[in-house]
mmCIF file of C-alpha atoms in Angstrom:
data_model
loop_
_atom_site.group_PDB
_atom_site.id
_atom_site.type_symbol
_atom_site.label_atom_id
_atom_site.label_comp_id
_atom_site.label_asym_id
_atom_site.label_seq_id
_atom_site.Cartn_x
_atom_site.Cartn_y
_atom_site.Cartn_z
ATOM 1 C CA UNK L 1 124.739 76.789 106.228
ATOM 2 C CA UNK L 2 123.113 79.832 106.904
ATOM 3 C CA UNK L 3 126.026 81.760 107.819
ATOM 4 C CA UNK L 4 125.683 85.445 109.633
ATOM 5 C CA UNK L 5 125.794 88.248 106.990
ATOM 6 C CA UNK L 6 128.849 90.425 107.598
ATOM 7 C CA UNK L 7 128.540 93.479 109.487
ATOM 8 C CA UNK L 8 131.431 95.655 107.783
ATOM 9 C CA UNK L 9 129.992 99.269 108.068
ATOM 10 C CA UNK L 10 131.870 100.972 105.964
ATOM 11 C CA UNK L 11 130.528 104.414 104.595
ATOM 12 C CA UNK L 12 128.161 104.767 102.380
ATOM 13 C CA UNK L 13 129.306 108.046 99.729
ATOM 14 C CA UNK L 14 127.412 110.705 98.969
ATOM 15 C CA UNK L 15 129.426 112.614 96.703
ATOM 16 C CA UNK L 16 126.479 114.876 95.436
ATOM 17 C CA UNK L 17 123.176 115.687 95.318
ATOM 18 C CA UNK L 18 122.555 112.970 92.599
ATOM 19 C CA UNK L 19 123.882 110.357 94.348
ATOM 20 C CA UNK L 20 121.534 111.548 98.223
ATOM 21 C CA UNK L 21 119.149 111.139 95.335
ATOM 22 C CA UNK L 22 119.927 107.401 94.062
ATOM 23 C CA UNK L 23 119.889 106.561 97.810
ATOM 24 C CA UNK L 24 116.575 108.359 98.626
ATOM 25 C CA UNK L 25 114.828 107.030 96.073
ATOM 26 C CA UNK L 26 116.427 103.521 96.795
ATOM 27 C CA UNK L 27 114.734 103.862 100.888
ATOM 28 C CA UNK L 28 111.664 104.999 99.739
ATOM 29 C CA UNK L 29 111.401 101.415 97.733
ATOM 30 C CA UNK L 30 112.905 99.397 100.773
ATOM 31 C CA UNK L 31 110.333 101.146 103.143
ATOM 32 C CA UNK L 32 107.143 100.834 100.098
ATOM 33 C CA UNK L 33 108.732 97.213 99.557
ATOM 34 C CA UNK L 34 108.697 96.433 103.563
ATOM 35 C CA UNK L 35 105.394 97.802 104.457
ATOM 36 C CA UNK L 36 103.719 95.378 101.366
ATOM 37 C CA UNK L 37 105.576 92.413 102.836
ATOM 38 C CA UNK L 38 104.141 92.943 106.548
ATOM 39 C CA UNK L 39 100.586 93.601 105.353
ATOM 40 C CA UNK L 40 100.952 90.495 103.057
ATOM 41 C CA UNK L 41 101.819 88.387 106.351
ATOM 42 C CA UNK L 42 99.261 90.491 108.586
ATOM 43 C CA UNK L 43 96.276 89.209 105.895
ATOM 44 C CA UNK L 44 97.532 85.695 106.008
ATOM 45 C CA UNK L 45 96.669 85.237 109.981
ATOM 46 C CA UNK L 46 93.722 83.196 110.828
ATOM 47 C CA UNK L 47 90.837 84.859 111.861
ATOM 48 C CA UNK L 48 88.248 82.262 113.331
ATOM 49 C CA UNK L 49 88.332 79.321 115.765
ATOM 50 C CA UNK L 50 87.013 77.072 113.177
ATOM 51 C CA UNK L 51 90.070 77.264 110.961
ATOM 52 C CA UNK L 52 92.025 74.564 113.857
ATOM 53 C CA UNK L 53 93.451 77.717 116.738
ATOM 54 C CA UNK L 54 92.211 77.767 120.374
ATOM 55 C CA UNK L 55 90.668 80.713 121.949
ATOM 56 C CA UNK L 56 94.159 81.809 123.827
ATOM 57 C CA UNK L 57 95.906 81.102 119.701
ATOM 58 C CA UNK L 58 93.120 83.540 118.378
ATOM 59 C CA UNK L 59 93.176 86.356 120.588
ATOM 60 C CA UNK L 60 97.138 86.204 120.220
ATOM 61 C CA UNK L 61 96.897 86.621 116.218
ATOM 62 C CA UNK L 62 94.148 89.275 116.717
ATOM 63 C CA UNK L 63 97.046 91.343 118.656
ATOM 64 C CA UNK L 64 99.512 90.146 116.104
ATOM 65 C CA UNK L 65 97.407 91.494 113.266
ATOM 66 C CA UNK L 66 96.728 94.587 115.198
ATOM 67 C CA UNK L 67 100.614 94.887 115.449
ATOM 68 C CA UNK L 68 101.909 93.710 112.381
ATOM 69 C CA UNK L 69 99.335 96.653 110.693
ATOM 70 C CA UNK L 70 100.317 99.332 113.145
ATOM 71 C CA UNK L 71 104.169 98.822 111.744
ATOM 72 C CA UNK L 72 103.213 98.814 108.193
ATOM 73 C CA UNK L 73 101.242 102.038 108.788
ATOM 74 C CA UNK L 74 104.357 103.367 110.350
ATOM 75 C CA UNK L 75 106.447 102.076 107.039
ATOM 76 C CA UNK L 76 103.941 103.961 105.655
ATOM 77 C CA UNK L 77 104.986 106.949 107.507
ATOM 78 C CA UNK L 78 108.392 106.195 106.712
ATOM 79 C CA UNK L 79 108.023 106.019 103.235
ATOM 80 C CA UNK L 80 106.178 109.629 103.530
ATOM 81 C CA UNK L 81 109.170 111.285 105.440
ATOM 82 C CA UNK L 82 111.794 109.876 102.909
ATOM 83 C CA UNK L 83 109.662 111.451 99.461
ATOM 84 C CA UNK L 84 109.706 115.072 102.091
ATOM 85 C CA UNK L 85 113.407 114.419 101.840
ATOM 86 C CA UNK L 86 113.614 113.988 98.738
ATOM 87 C CA UNK L 87 111.556 116.681 97.746
ATOM 88 C CA UNK L 88 113.207 119.041 100.005
ATOM 89 C CA UNK L 89 116.582 118.809 97.964
ATOM 90 C CA UNK L 90 114.352 119.483 95.099
ATOM 91 C CA UNK L 91 113.942 115.571 93.591
ATOM 92 C CA UNK L 92 110.535 114.126 92.388
ATOM 93 C CA UNK L 93 108.168 112.095 94.962
ATOM 94 C CA UNK L 94 109.323 108.171 94.522
ATOM 95 C CA UNK L 95 106.338 106.023 94.625
ATOM 96 C CA UNK L 96 107.478 103.125 92.209
ATOM 97 C CA UNK L 97 109.405 99.986 93.553
ATOM 98 C CA UNK L 98 110.348 96.913 92.002
ATOM 99 C CA UNK L 99 107.573 94.551 91.162
ATOM 100 C CA UNK L 100 107.791 91.132 93.466
ATOM 101 C CA UNK L 101 109.414 88.882 93.379
ATOM 102 C CA UNK L 102 112.073 91.748 94.121
ATOM 103 C CA UNK L 103 115.170 89.929 91.676
ATOM 104 C CA UNK L 104 118.550 89.254 93.551
ATOM 105 C CA UNK L 105 120.856 91.848 92.936
ATOM 106 C CA UNK L 106 118.421 94.978 93.109
ATOM 107 C CA UNK L 107 118.552 96.018 96.572
ATOM 108 C CA UNK L 108 122.175 94.035 98.725
ATOM 109 C CA UNK L 109 122.329 90.290 99.416
ATOM 110 C CA UNK L 110 121.410 91.109 102.808
ATOM 111 C CA UNK L 111 118.255 92.434 101.762
ATOM 112 C CA UNK L 112 115.610 90.190 100.260
ATOM 113 C CA UNK L 113 112.291 91.361 100.360
ATOM 114 C CA UNK L 114 109.413 88.920 99.213
ATOM 115 C CA UNK L 115 105.506 88.278 99.878
ATOM 116 C CA UNK L 116 105.212 84.775 102.514
ATOM 117 C CA UNK L 117 102.264 84.011 104.941
ATOM 118 C CA UNK L 118 103.673 84.653 108.837
ATOM 119 C CA UNK L 119 105.181 81.015 109.239
ATOM 120 C CA UNK L 120 107.925 81.132 112.093
ATOM 121 C CA UNK L 121 110.493 81.622 109.177
ATOM 122 C CA UNK L 122 108.658 84.438 108.097
ATOM 123 C CA UNK L 123 108.890 86.407 111.343
ATOM 124 C CA UNK L 124 112.659 85.542 111.459
ATOM 125 C CA UNK L 125 112.686 87.002 108.632
ATOM 126 C CA UNK L 126 111.091 90.088 109.805
ATOM 127 C CA UNK L 127 113.580 90.571 112.865
ATOM 128 C CA UNK L 128 116.216 90.306 110.922
ATOM 129 C CA UNK L 129 115.422 93.028 108.798
ATOM 130 C CA UNK L 130 114.775 95.717 111.527
ATOM 131 C CA UNK L 131 118.066 94.141 113.485
ATOM 132 C CA UNK L 132 120.149 97.047 115.236
ATOM 133 C CA UNK L 133 122.495 98.399 113.016
ATOM 134 C CA UNK L 134 126.030 96.636 113.679
ATOM 135 C CA UNK L 135 124.142 93.337 115.157
ATOM 136 C CA UNK L 136 125.350 89.954 113.440
ATOM 137 C CA UNK L 137 122.156 87.699 112.698
ATOM 138 C CA UNK L 138 121.620 84.834 110.129
ATOM 139 C CA UNK L 139 119.262 85.069 107.264
ATOM 140 C CA UNK L 140 116.374 83.140 108.201
ATOM 141 C CA UNK L 141 115.660 79.586 106.137
ATOM 142 C CA UNK L 142 113.723 80.368 102.764
ATOM 143 C CA UNK L 143 114.675 83.886 102.849
ATOM 144 C CA UNK L 144 118.641 83.907 102.095
ATOM 145 C CA UNK L 145 119.681 85.537 99.447
ATOM 146 C CA UNK L 146 120.475 83.519 95.920
ATOM 147 C CA UNK L 147 124.651 84.112 96.582
ATOM 148 C CA UNK L 148 127.022 86.671 97.649
ATOM 149 C CA UNK L 149 126.913 89.339 95.669
ATOM 150 C CA UNK L 150 128.479 93.511 95.606
ATOM 151 C CA UNK L 151 127.074 96.475 94.001
ATOM 152 C CA UNK L 152 129.174 98.831 95.536
ATOM 153 C CA UNK L 153 131.180 100.545 92.881
ATOM 154 C CA UNK L 154 135.134 100.325 93.307
ATOM 155 C CA UNK L 155 135.661 104.232 92.539
ATOM 156 C CA UNK L 156 134.039 107.391 93.060
ATOM 157 C CA UNK L 157 131.499 108.107 89.913
ATOM 158 C CA UNK L 158 129.565 110.838 88.703
ATOM 159 C CA UNK L 159 126.739 108.544 87.554
ATOM 160 C CA UNK L 160 124.557 107.513 90.222
ATOM 161 C CA UNK L 161 125.084 104.218 91.590
ATOM 162 C CA UNK L 162 124.149 101.195 94.184
ATOM 163 C CA UNK L 163 125.814 101.350 97.411
ATOM 164 C CA UNK L 164 125.819 98.056 99.454
ATOM 165 C CA UNK L 165 124.600 98.433 103.159
ATOM 166 C CA UNK L 166 124.274 95.798 106.172
ATOM 167 C CA UNK L 167 121.331 96.656 107.584
ATOM 168 C CA UNK L 168 118.554 99.925 106.625
ATOM 169 C CA UNK L 169 120.147 101.390 108.993
ATOM 170 C CA UNK L 170 123.430 101.431 107.759
ATOM 171 C CA UNK L 171 121.618 103.317 104.842
ATOM 172 C CA UNK L 172 120.130 106.168 106.644
ATOM 173 C CA UNK L 173 123.196 106.631 108.472
ATOM 174 C CA UNK L 174 124.786 107.340 105.542
ATOM 175 C CA UNK L 175 121.782 108.990 104.014
ATOM 176 C CA UNK L 176 122.375 111.701 107.273
ATOM 177 C CA UNK L 177 126.483 111.862 106.293
ATOM 178 C CA UNK L 178 125.463 113.521 103.097
ATOM 179 C CA UNK L 179 122.715 115.266 103.943
ATOM 180 C CA UNK L 180 125.305 116.712 106.002
ATOM 181 C CA UNK L 181 128.586 116.829 104.130
ATOM 182 C CA UNK L 182 126.295 118.671 101.053
ATOM 183 C CA UNK L 183 125.263 121.187 103.422
ATOM 184 C CA UNK L 184 128.303 122.290 105.076
ATOM 185 C CA UNK L 185 129.738 121.907 100.946
ATOM 186 C CA UNK L 186 127.038 123.483 99.141
ATOM 187 C CA UNK L 187 125.599 125.004 102.076
ATOM 188 C CA UNK L 188 121.588 125.158 103.699
ATOM 189 C CA UNK L 189 119.975 127.257 101.133
ATOM 190 C CA UNK L 190 121.556 125.578 98.031
ATOM 191 C CA UNK L 191 120.975 122.576 99.112
ATOM 192 C CA UNK L 192 117.622 122.724 99.682
ATOM 193 C CA UNK L 193 116.075 124.428 96.899
ATOM 194 C CA UNK L 194 112.709 122.410 96.942
ATOM 195 C CA UNK L 195 109.360 124.269 98.404
ATOM 196 C CA UNK L 196 108.017 122.943 101.362
ATOM 197 C CA UNK L 197 104.042 123.256 100.092
ATOM 198 C CA UNK L 198 104.867 120.309 97.611
ATOM 199 C CA UNK L 199 105.860 118.425 100.885
ATOM 200 C CA UNK L 200 103.364 115.464 102.928
ATOM 201 C CA UNK L 201 102.893 117.303 106.311
ATOM 202 C CA UNK L 202 100.446 117.170 108.875
ATOM 203 C CA UNK L 203 97.894 119.464 107.330
ATOM 204 C CA UNK L 204 97.692 117.038 104.449
ATOM 205 C CA UNK L 205 97.990 113.868 105.652
ATOM 206 C CA UNK L 206 97.893 113.680 109.340
ATOM 207 C CA UNK L 207 100.372 110.632 110.324
ATOM 208 C CA UNK L 208 102.403 110.016 113.470
ATOM 209 C CA UNK L 209 105.725 110.725 112.980
ATOM 210 C CA UNK L 210 105.943 112.295 109.835
ATOM 211 C CA UNK L 211 107.924 115.006 109.463
ATOM 212 C CA UNK L 212 108.533 118.280 107.021
ATOM 213 C CA UNK L 213 111.627 118.987 106.330
ATOM 214 C CA UNK L 214 113.151 122.564 105.415
ATOM 215 C CA UNK L 215 116.375 122.110 106.539
ATOM 216 C CA UNK L 216 119.810 120.373 107.842
ATOM 217 C CA UNK L 217 117.989 120.035 111.669
ATOM 218 C CA UNK L 218 114.999 118.925 110.146
ATOM 219 C CA UNK L 219 116.778 116.523 107.538
ATOM 220 C CA UNK L 220 118.567 115.127 110.496
ATOM 221 C CA UNK L 221 115.338 114.582 112.642
ATOM 222 C CA UNK L 222 112.884 112.884 110.077
ATOM 223 C CA UNK L 223 115.916 110.375 109.538
ATOM 224 C CA UNK L 224 115.988 109.736 113.433
ATOM 225 C CA UNK L 225 112.629 109.474 113.672
ATOM 226 C CA UNK L 226 112.777 106.543 111.139
ATOM 227 C CA UNK L 227 115.643 104.878 112.620
ATOM 228 C CA UNK L 228 114.314 104.604 116.299
ATOM 229 C CA UNK L 229 111.111 103.603 114.420
ATOM 230 C CA UNK L 230 112.609 100.534 113.894
ATOM 231 C CA UNK L 231 115.111 100.705 110.640
ATOM 232 C CA UNK L 232 118.214 100.021 112.945
ATOM 233 C CA UNK L 233 116.909 101.683 116.553
ATOM 234 C CA UNK L 234 118.074 101.123 119.653
ATOM 235 C CA UNK L 235 117.812 97.048 120.599
ATOM 236 C CA UNK L 236 116.486 98.724 124.185
ATOM 237 C CA UNK L 237 113.767 100.345 122.311
ATOM 238 C CA UNK L 238 110.222 98.757 122.835
ATOM 239 C CA UNK L 239 108.521 100.284 120.326
ATOM 240 C CA UNK L 240 111.213 99.447 117.645
ATOM 241 C CA UNK L 241 109.616 97.483 115.174
ATOM 242 C CA UNK L 242 112.677 95.171 115.914
ATOM 243 C CA UNK L 243 111.225 95.033 119.644
ATOM 244 C CA UNK L 244 107.891 94.332 118.664
ATOM 245 C CA UNK L 245 108.792 91.723 116.086
ATOM 246 C CA UNK L 246 111.380 90.445 118.962
ATOM 247 C CA UNK L 247 108.307 89.828 121.346
ATOM 248 C CA UNK L 248 106.056 88.404 118.603
ATOM 249 C CA UNK L 249 108.559 85.563 117.863
ATOM 250 C CA UNK L 250 109.172 84.516 121.588
ATOM 251 C CA UNK L 251 104.603 84.095 122.012
ATOM 252 C CA UNK L 252 104.993 82.168 118.902
ATOM 253 C CA UNK L 253 107.822 79.917 119.875
ATOM 254 C CA UNK L 254 105.450 79.536 123.079
ATOM 255 C CA UNK L 255 102.628 78.412 121.125
ATOM 256 C CA UNK L 256 104.897 75.752 118.699
ATOM 257 C CA UNK L 257 105.977 74.492 122.349
ATOM 258 C CA UNK L 258 103.014 73.835 123.746
ATOM 259 C CA UNK L 259 101.658 72.356 120.458
ATOM 260 C CA UNK L 260 104.313 71.542 117.691
ATOM 261 C CA UNK L 261 101.353 71.237 115.032
ATOM 262 C CA UNK L 262 100.410 75.514 115.478
ATOM 263 C CA UNK L 263 100.295 77.124 112.242
ATOM 264 C CA UNK L 264 98.469 80.383 112.576
ATOM 265 C CA UNK L 265 98.258 81.299 109.070
ATOM 266 C CA UNK L 266 96.045 80.443 106.015
ATOM 267 C CA UNK L 267 97.928 78.212 103.333
ATOM 268 C CA UNK L 268 98.555 81.281 100.985
ATOM 269 C CA UNK L 269 101.209 81.521 98.192
ATOM 270 C CA UNK L 270 104.980 82.455 98.938
ATOM 271 C CA UNK L 271 105.309 85.236 95.782
ATOM 272 C CA UNK L 272 102.054 85.281 93.966
ATOM 273 C CA UNK L 273 102.217 86.935 90.899
ATOM 274 C CA UNK L 274 98.991 87.910 88.528
ATOM 275 C CA UNK L 275 100.993 86.953 84.761
ATOM 276 C CA UNK L 276 102.705 83.429 84.693
ATOM 277 C CA UNK L 277 106.191 83.368 85.017
ATOM 278 C CA UNK L 278 108.637 82.487 82.791
ATOM 279 C CA UNK L 279 110.087 79.068 83.295
ATOM 280 C CA UNK L 280 112.666 78.567 86.587
ATOM 281 C CA UNK L 281 111.197 81.877 87.818
ATOM 282 C CA UNK L 282 110.196 82.237 91.085
ATOM 283 C CA UNK L 283 106.176 82.953 91.548
ATOM 284 C CA UNK L 284 102.777 81.287 92.279
ATOM 285 C CA UNK L 285 100.414 82.179 89.013
ATOM 286 C CA UNK L 286 96.851 83.066 90.478
ATOM 287 C CA UNK L 287 95.534 81.957 87.779
ATOM 288 C CA UNK L 288 92.059 79.784 88.576
ATOM 289 C CA UNK L 289 89.509 82.444 87.449
ATOM 290 C CA UNK L 290 87.813 83.798 90.617
ATOM 291 C CA UNK L 291 90.960 84.605 92.172
ATOM 292 C CA UNK L 292 92.777 85.976 89.438
ATOM 293 C CA UNK L 293 89.356 88.495 88.894
ATOM 294 C CA UNK L 294 89.824 89.442 92.879
ATOM 295 C CA UNK L 295 93.654 90.095 92.658
ATOM 296 C CA UNK L 296 92.883 92.176 89.272
ATOM 297 C CA UNK L 297 90.713 94.646 91.169
ATOM 298 C CA UNK L 298 92.902 93.885 94.071
ATOM 299 C CA UNK L 299 95.878 95.252 92.353
ATOM 300 C CA UNK L 300 94.041 98.395 90.183
ATOM 301 C CA UNK L 301 92.964 99.805 93.406
ATOM 302 C CA UNK L 302 96.584 99.657 94.322
ATOM 303 C CA UNK L 303 97.342 101.171 91.706
ATOM 304 C CA UNK L 304 94.853 104.415 91.998
ATOM 305 C CA UNK L 305 95.562 104.628 95.424
ATOM 306 C CA UNK L 306 99.438 105.135 94.954
ATOM 307 C CA UNK L 307 98.501 107.334 91.619
ATOM 308 C CA UNK L 308 96.247 109.749 94.904
ATOM 309 C CA UNK L 309 99.505 109.247 96.808
ATOM 310 C CA UNK L 310 101.686 111.034 94.198
ATOM 311 C CA UNK L 311 99.676 113.151 92.928
ATOM 312 C CA UNK L 312 98.563 114.669 96.567
ATOM 313 C CA UNK L 313 102.207 115.227 97.050
ATOM 314 C CA UNK L 314 101.779 118.699 95.298
ATOM 315 C CA UNK L 315 103.678 118.177 92.041
ATOM 316 C CA UNK L 316 101.067 119.167 90.240
ATOM 317 C CA UNK L 317 100.705 122.571 92.238
ATOM 318 C CA UNK L 318 97.320 121.581 93.392
ATOM 319 C CA UNK L 319 96.097 123.826 95.908
ATOM 320 C CA UNK L 320 95.675 122.697 99.763
ATOM 321 C CA UNK L 321 92.466 121.217 99.995
ATOM 322 C CA UNK L 322 92.498 119.626 96.088
ATOM 323 C CA UNK L 323 95.816 117.929 97.649
ATOM 324 C CA UNK L 324 94.270 116.853 101.208
ATOM 325 C CA UNK L 325 91.211 115.287 98.823
ATOM 326 C CA UNK L 326 93.627 113.180 97.084
ATOM 327 C CA UNK L 327 95.410 112.235 100.357
ATOM 328 C CA UNK L 328 92.348 111.230 101.630
ATOM 329 C CA UNK L 329 91.195 109.432 99.020
ATOM 330 C CA UNK L 330 93.952 106.831 98.816
ATOM 331 C CA UNK L 331 93.916 106.525 102.694
ATOM 332 C CA UNK L 332 89.975 105.302 101.771
ATOM 333 C CA UNK L 333 91.548 103.450 99.173
ATOM 334 C CA UNK L 334 93.400 100.680 101.714
ATOM 335 C CA UNK L 335 90.216 99.294 103.880
ATOM 336 C CA UNK L 336 89.233 98.344 99.860
ATOM 337 C CA UNK L 337 92.395 96.828 99.149
ATOM 338 C CA UNK L 338 92.406 95.127 102.700
ATOM 339 C CA UNK L 339 88.713 93.602 102.017
ATOM 340 C CA UNK L 340 89.943 92.129 98.585
ATOM 341 C CA UNK L 341 93.539 90.788 99.925
ATOM 342 C CA UNK L 342 91.851 89.795 103.126
ATOM 343 C CA UNK L 343 89.014 87.949 100.098
ATOM 344 C CA UNK L 344 92.189 86.040 98.399
ATOM 345 C CA UNK L 345 93.691 84.771 101.469
ATOM 346 C CA UNK L 346 90.101 82.349 101.480
ATOM 347 C CA UNK L 347 90.390 81.485 97.589
ATOM 348 C CA UNK L 348 92.664 78.849 95.473
ATOM 349 C CA UNK L 349 95.790 80.047 93.885
ATOM 350 C CA UNK L 350 95.293 77.563 90.990
ATOM 351 C CA UNK L 351 93.173 74.759 90.206
ATOM 352 C CA UNK L 352 94.523 73.116 93.665
ATOM 353 C CA UNK L 353 92.690 73.341 96.853
ATOM 354 C CA UNK L 354 96.185 74.814 97.817
ATOM 355 C CA UNK L 355 97.930 77.059 98.443
ATOM 356 C CA UNK L 356 95.727 79.759 98.765
ATOM 357 C CA UNK L 357 95.996 83.029 96.325
ATOM 358 C CA UNK L 358 97.075 86.724 97.649
ATOM 359 C CA UNK L 359 97.759 90.059 97.155
ATOM 360 C CA UNK L 360 101.296 90.668 94.830
ATOM 361 C CA UNK L 361 100.842 94.663 95.149
ATOM 362 C CA UNK L 362 101.310 94.936 91.174
ATOM 363 C CA UNK L 363 102.645 98.356 90.062
ATOM 364 C CA UNK L 364 101.151 100.271 86.067
ATOM 365 C CA UNK L 365 104.020 100.503 84.197
ATOM 366 C CA UNK L 366 103.413 104.489 83.961
ATOM 367 C CA UNK L 367 104.570 106.685 85.639
ATOM 368 C CA UNK L 368 102.806 107.231 88.880
ATOM 369 C CA UNK L 369 102.378 111.495 88.880
ATOM 370 C CA UNK L 370 99.402 113.248 86.719
ATOM 371 C CA UNK L 371 101.495 116.955 85.967
ATOM 372 C CA UNK L 372 98.473 117.688 84.346
ATOM 373 C CA UNK L 373 95.946 119.541 87.296
ATOM 374 C CA UNK L 374 92.628 119.214 84.944
ATOM 375 C CA UNK L 375 93.372 116.308 82.886
ATOM 376 C CA UNK L 376 94.771 114.182 86.109
ATOM 377 C CA UNK L 377 91.709 114.588 87.762
ATOM 378 C CA UNK L 378 89.447 113.410 85.191
ATOM 379 C CA UNK L 379 91.682 110.572 84.684
ATOM 380 C CA UNK L 380 91.800 109.464 88.495
ATOM 381 C CA UNK L 381 87.678 110.027 88.530
ATOM 382 C CA UNK L 382 87.585 108.271 85.806
ATOM 383 C CA UNK L 383 89.401 104.885 87.342
ATOM 384 C CA UNK L 384 87.612 105.656 90.134
ATOM 385 C CA UNK L 385 84.560 105.247 88.216
ATOM 386 C CA UNK L 386 85.932 101.667 86.523
ATOM 387 C CA UNK L 387 86.948 100.219 89.865
ATOM 388 C CA UNK L 388 83.240 101.046 91.594
ATOM 389 C CA UNK L 389 81.556 98.891 88.403
ATOM 390 C CA UNK L 390 83.938 96.073 88.325
ATOM 391 C CA UNK L 391 83.336 95.956 92.198
ATOM 392 C CA UNK L 392 79.745 95.596 91.805
ATOM 393 C CA UNK L 393 80.261 92.782 89.960
ATOM 394 C CA UNK L 394 82.195 91.081 91.975
ATOM 395 C CA UNK L 395 79.778 91.719 94.798
ATOM 396 C CA UNK L 396 77.139 89.587 92.853
ATOM 397 C CA UNK L 397 79.164 86.367 92.990
ATOM 398 C CA UNK L 398 81.528 87.080 96.261
ATOM 399 C CA UNK L 399 79.656 85.542 99.133
ATOM 400 C CA UNK L 400 80.607 88.234 102.309
ATOM 401 C CA UNK L 401 82.618 91.056 100.055
ATOM 402 C CA UNK L 402 81.483 94.364 101.686
ATOM 403 C CA UNK L 403 78.596 95.595 98.894
ATOM 404 C CA UNK L 404 79.436 99.073 100.093
ATOM 405 C CA UNK L 405 83.514 99.117 98.661
ATOM 406 C CA UNK L 406 81.576 100.284 95.204
ATOM 407 C CA UNK L 407 79.835 103.295 96.586
ATOM 408 C CA UNK L 408 83.505 104.306 98.158
ATOM 409 C CA UNK L 409 84.983 104.332 95.098
ATOM 410 C CA UNK L 410 81.783 106.223 93.118
ATOM 411 C CA UNK L 411 82.131 108.611 96.115
ATOM 412 C CA UNK L 412 85.964 109.416 95.588
ATOM 413 C CA UNK L 413 85.246 109.526 92.114
ATOM 414 C CA UNK L 414 82.694 112.570 92.510
ATOM 415 C CA UNK L 415 85.125 114.285 94.555
ATOM 416 C CA UNK L 416 87.581 114.032 92.342
ATOM 417 C CA UNK L 417 85.330 115.239 89.367
ATOM 418 C CA UNK L 418 84.249 118.767 91.229
ATOM 419 C CA UNK L 419 86.484 121.766 89.920
ATOM 420 C CA UNK L 420 89.769 122.181 92.212
ATOM 421 C CA UNK L 421 89.439 124.481 95.013
#
């Protein structure tokens, strides 16, 4: 039986700066993971009437795709804001996360993050993830935790440790209280020791809702923006992620009532992986030759995108013009990742016609930040050229792939190779 999750609003404890950094890094990974799951579901949606949907259904799918992309972009702004919170207290940014499928125990048992097409259960899962703090709700079928578990330590520890939280909003309330308590104990000037120049502000990354953090007031403002936009926002906030997914689910149900066979998504794999999983481990191995090539390129581009985001935080002491170049380059690569990821939804994952393949957002094992400014620029430019060459080869054998994608990478490589201003 799929039972509702508990809503015990215990205090998320923050005893010191290290514990606050620990919680913020988990928040960054959650924002990053949710962004990926939303994008994956959006890419799975059908795009033509020839795929077995009516004109009315196709119009709804076009709206859903735009809505999901909008939510995913807000998650990206949340990720940038969480990194600003981290850097405001002296921590490096955190753009890494656990590779998919995320193992049980990594997040609380109430938080399952996986890649899936936009089925009705997937949409119910999105509603569950974005539910307001204190709302009791059952996990969606197929997205239940393998078994209930607790990560919360029984006693206070000096070593930073996991905390359990029932909703993402619950986590952010704990982070907010942590900022307040540490500011009171240490003093704001002692807590906010990071340089604002290292953060992502409107002059570097122009995204709605992005907040730079310099003191307790701006820290609380940043957290409130994230909560209001979706993670535990007010139930009557029409633009919250929760409300938008609830409205989408109602429309989905109406289509199912009229047509019980309504299927808005392509038959893409649940939990696709680049490498063969161990026996008994979850994951659909994408090993069809052409599909594996496209997935490899998509992940390589995604890895470069993250390196550019990490470099653009200013940790490597690049000037504003250089940082803007890196951030703009990262945003430009999102289009390339999008094109390759949609192409994957047309291709078989393996020897059988179904399921189709899908992007799995595989991360490089090495650290993302390249702190040596000159060497870092050379490595980024080199990687962009390598991806451009591979895109040239792929474009010759992949009908429908935009041949201009390789040019985007070459232009980026040339810009990165120029001396820093």
